[in-house]
PDB file of C-alpha atoms in Angstrom:
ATOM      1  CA  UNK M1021      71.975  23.145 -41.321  1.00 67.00           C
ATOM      2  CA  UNK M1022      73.657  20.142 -42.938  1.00 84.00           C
ATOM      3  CA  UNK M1023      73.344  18.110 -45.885  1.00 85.00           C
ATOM      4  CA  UNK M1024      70.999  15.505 -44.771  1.00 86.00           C
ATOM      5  CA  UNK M1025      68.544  18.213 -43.219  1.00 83.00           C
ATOM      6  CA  UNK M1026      68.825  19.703 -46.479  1.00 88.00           C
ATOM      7  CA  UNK M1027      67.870  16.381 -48.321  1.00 91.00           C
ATOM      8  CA  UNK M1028      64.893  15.720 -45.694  1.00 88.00           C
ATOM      9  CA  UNK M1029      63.472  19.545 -46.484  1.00 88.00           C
ATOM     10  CA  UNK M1030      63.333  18.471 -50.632  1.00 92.00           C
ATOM     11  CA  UNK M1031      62.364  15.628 -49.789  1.00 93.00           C
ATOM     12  CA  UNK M1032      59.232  16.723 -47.726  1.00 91.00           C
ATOM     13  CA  UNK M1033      59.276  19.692 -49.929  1.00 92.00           C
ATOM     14  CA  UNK M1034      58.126  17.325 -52.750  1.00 95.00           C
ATOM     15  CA  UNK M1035      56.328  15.057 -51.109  1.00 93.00           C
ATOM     16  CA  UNK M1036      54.000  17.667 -49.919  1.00 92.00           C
ATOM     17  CA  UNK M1037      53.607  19.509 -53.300  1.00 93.00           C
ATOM     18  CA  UNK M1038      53.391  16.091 -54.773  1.00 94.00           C
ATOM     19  CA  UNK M1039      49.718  15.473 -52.690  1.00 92.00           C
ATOM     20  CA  UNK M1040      48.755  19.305 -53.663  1.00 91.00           C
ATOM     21  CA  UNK M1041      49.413  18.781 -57.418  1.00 92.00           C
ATOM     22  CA  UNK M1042      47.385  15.451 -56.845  1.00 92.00           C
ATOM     23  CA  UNK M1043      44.606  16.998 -55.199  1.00 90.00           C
ATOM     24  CA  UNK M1044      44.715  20.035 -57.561  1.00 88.00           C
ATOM     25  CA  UNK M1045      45.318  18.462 -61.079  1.00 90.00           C
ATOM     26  CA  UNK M1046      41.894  15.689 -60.477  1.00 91.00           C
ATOM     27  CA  UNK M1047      39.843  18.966 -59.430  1.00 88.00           C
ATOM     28  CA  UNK M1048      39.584  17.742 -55.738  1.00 90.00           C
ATOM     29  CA  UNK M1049      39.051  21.509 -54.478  1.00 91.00           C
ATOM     30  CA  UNK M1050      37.457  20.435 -51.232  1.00 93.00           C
ATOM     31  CA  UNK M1051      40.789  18.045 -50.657  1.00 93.00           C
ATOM     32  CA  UNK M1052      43.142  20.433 -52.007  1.00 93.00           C
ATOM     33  CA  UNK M1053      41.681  23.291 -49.195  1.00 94.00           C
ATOM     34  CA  UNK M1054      41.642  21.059 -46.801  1.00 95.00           C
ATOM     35  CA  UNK M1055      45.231  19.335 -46.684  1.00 95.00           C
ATOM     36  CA  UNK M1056      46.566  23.114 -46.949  1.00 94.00           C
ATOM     37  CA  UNK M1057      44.895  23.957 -44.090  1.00 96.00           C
ATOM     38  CA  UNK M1058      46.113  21.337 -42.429  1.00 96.00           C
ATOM     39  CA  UNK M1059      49.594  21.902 -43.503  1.00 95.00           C
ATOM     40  CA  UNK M1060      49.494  25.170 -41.993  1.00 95.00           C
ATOM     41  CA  UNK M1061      47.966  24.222 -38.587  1.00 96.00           C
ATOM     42  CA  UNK M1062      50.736  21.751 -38.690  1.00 94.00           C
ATOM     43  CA  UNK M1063      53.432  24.041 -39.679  1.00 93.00           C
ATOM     44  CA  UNK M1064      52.252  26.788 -36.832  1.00 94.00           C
ATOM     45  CA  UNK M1065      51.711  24.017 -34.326  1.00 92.00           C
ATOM     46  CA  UNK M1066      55.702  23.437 -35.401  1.00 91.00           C
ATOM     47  CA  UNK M1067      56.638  26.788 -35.294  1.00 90.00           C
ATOM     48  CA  UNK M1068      54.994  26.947 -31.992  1.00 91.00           C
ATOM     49  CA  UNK M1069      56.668  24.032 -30.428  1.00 89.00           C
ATOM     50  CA  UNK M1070      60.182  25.140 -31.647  1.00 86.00           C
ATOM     51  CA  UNK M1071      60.176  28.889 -30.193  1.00 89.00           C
ATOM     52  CA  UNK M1072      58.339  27.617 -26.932  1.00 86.00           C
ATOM     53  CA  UNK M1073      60.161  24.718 -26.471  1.00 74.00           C
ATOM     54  CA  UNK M1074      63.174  24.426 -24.121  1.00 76.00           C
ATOM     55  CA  UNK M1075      64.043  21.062 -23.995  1.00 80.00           C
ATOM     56  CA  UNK M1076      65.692  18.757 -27.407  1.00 77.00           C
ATOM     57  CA  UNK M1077      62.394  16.626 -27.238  1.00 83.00           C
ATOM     58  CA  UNK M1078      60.679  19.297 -28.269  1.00 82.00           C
ATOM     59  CA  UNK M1079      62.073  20.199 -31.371  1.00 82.00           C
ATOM     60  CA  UNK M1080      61.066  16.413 -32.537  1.00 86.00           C
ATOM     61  CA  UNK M1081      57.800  16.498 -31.096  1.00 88.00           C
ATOM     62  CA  UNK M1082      57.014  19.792 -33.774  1.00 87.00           C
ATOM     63  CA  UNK M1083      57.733  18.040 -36.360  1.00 89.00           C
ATOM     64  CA  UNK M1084      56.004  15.279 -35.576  1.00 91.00           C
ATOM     65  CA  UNK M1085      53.041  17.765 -35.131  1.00 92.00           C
ATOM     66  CA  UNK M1086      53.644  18.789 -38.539  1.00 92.00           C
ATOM     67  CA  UNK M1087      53.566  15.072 -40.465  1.00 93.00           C
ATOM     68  CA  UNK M1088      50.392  14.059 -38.320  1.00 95.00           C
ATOM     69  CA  UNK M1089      48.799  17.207 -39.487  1.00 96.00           C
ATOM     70  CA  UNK M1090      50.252  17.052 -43.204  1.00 94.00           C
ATOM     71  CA  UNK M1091      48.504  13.586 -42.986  1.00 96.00           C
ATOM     72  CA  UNK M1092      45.541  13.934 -40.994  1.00 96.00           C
ATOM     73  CA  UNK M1093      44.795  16.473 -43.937  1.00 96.00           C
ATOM     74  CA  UNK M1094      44.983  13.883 -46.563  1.00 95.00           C
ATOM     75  CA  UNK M1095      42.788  11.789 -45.133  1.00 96.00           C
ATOM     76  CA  UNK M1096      40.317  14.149 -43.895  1.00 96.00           C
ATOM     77  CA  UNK M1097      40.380  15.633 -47.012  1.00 94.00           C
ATOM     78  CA  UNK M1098      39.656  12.705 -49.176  1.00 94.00           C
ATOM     79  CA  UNK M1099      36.897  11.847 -46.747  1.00 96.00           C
ATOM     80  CA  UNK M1100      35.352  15.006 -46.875  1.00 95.00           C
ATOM     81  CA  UNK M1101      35.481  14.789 -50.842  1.00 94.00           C
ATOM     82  CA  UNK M1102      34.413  11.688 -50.590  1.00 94.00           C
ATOM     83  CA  UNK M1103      30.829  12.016 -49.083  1.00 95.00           C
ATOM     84  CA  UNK M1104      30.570  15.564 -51.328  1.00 94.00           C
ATOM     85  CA  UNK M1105      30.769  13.399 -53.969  1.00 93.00           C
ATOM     86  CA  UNK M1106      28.014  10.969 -52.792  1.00 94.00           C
ATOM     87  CA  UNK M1107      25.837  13.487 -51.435  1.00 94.00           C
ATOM     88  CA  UNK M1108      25.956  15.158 -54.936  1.00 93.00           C
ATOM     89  CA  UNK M1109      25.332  11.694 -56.719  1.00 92.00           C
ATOM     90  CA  UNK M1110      21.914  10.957 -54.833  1.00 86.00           C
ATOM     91  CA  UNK M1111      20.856  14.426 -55.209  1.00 75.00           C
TER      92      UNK M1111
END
């Protein structure tokens, strides 16, 4: 582990508490679920990838599992909040 891998693990170490604060501070529960369980599909899908994997690539290729997951989970989770929301308002 060197110095820039440890800057790029605060760095997505914030980032990624940064979106949970977010989701959790407005009161977006059904966002806030949903990204963390999307962060930890993405982080076993990671975890996966790096204790199968045999060749460099694959190393690269879990963590680019985990940031499609992290942000597939914001987006599915606004979405999902999203038509809650307008569901609720016509009812």
């Amino acid at each position: 582990i060197t110095g820039p891998n440890i800057k790029a693990y605060i760095i997505t170490s914030l980032i990624t508490g940064l979106f949970s604060l977010i989701f959790f501070s407005f009161k977006q529960r059904i966002s806030f679920i949903v990204y963390l369980l999307a962060l930890v599909a993405g982080f076993i899908l990671m975890y996966v990838m790096f204790i199968n994997g045999s060749e460099a690539w694959d190393d690269i290729v879990g963590v680019i599992y985990y940031f499609v997951c992290a942000f597939a989970g914001i987006i599915l989770g606004l979405l999902i909040q999203l038509i809650v929301k307008l569901i609720n308002r016509k009812s």
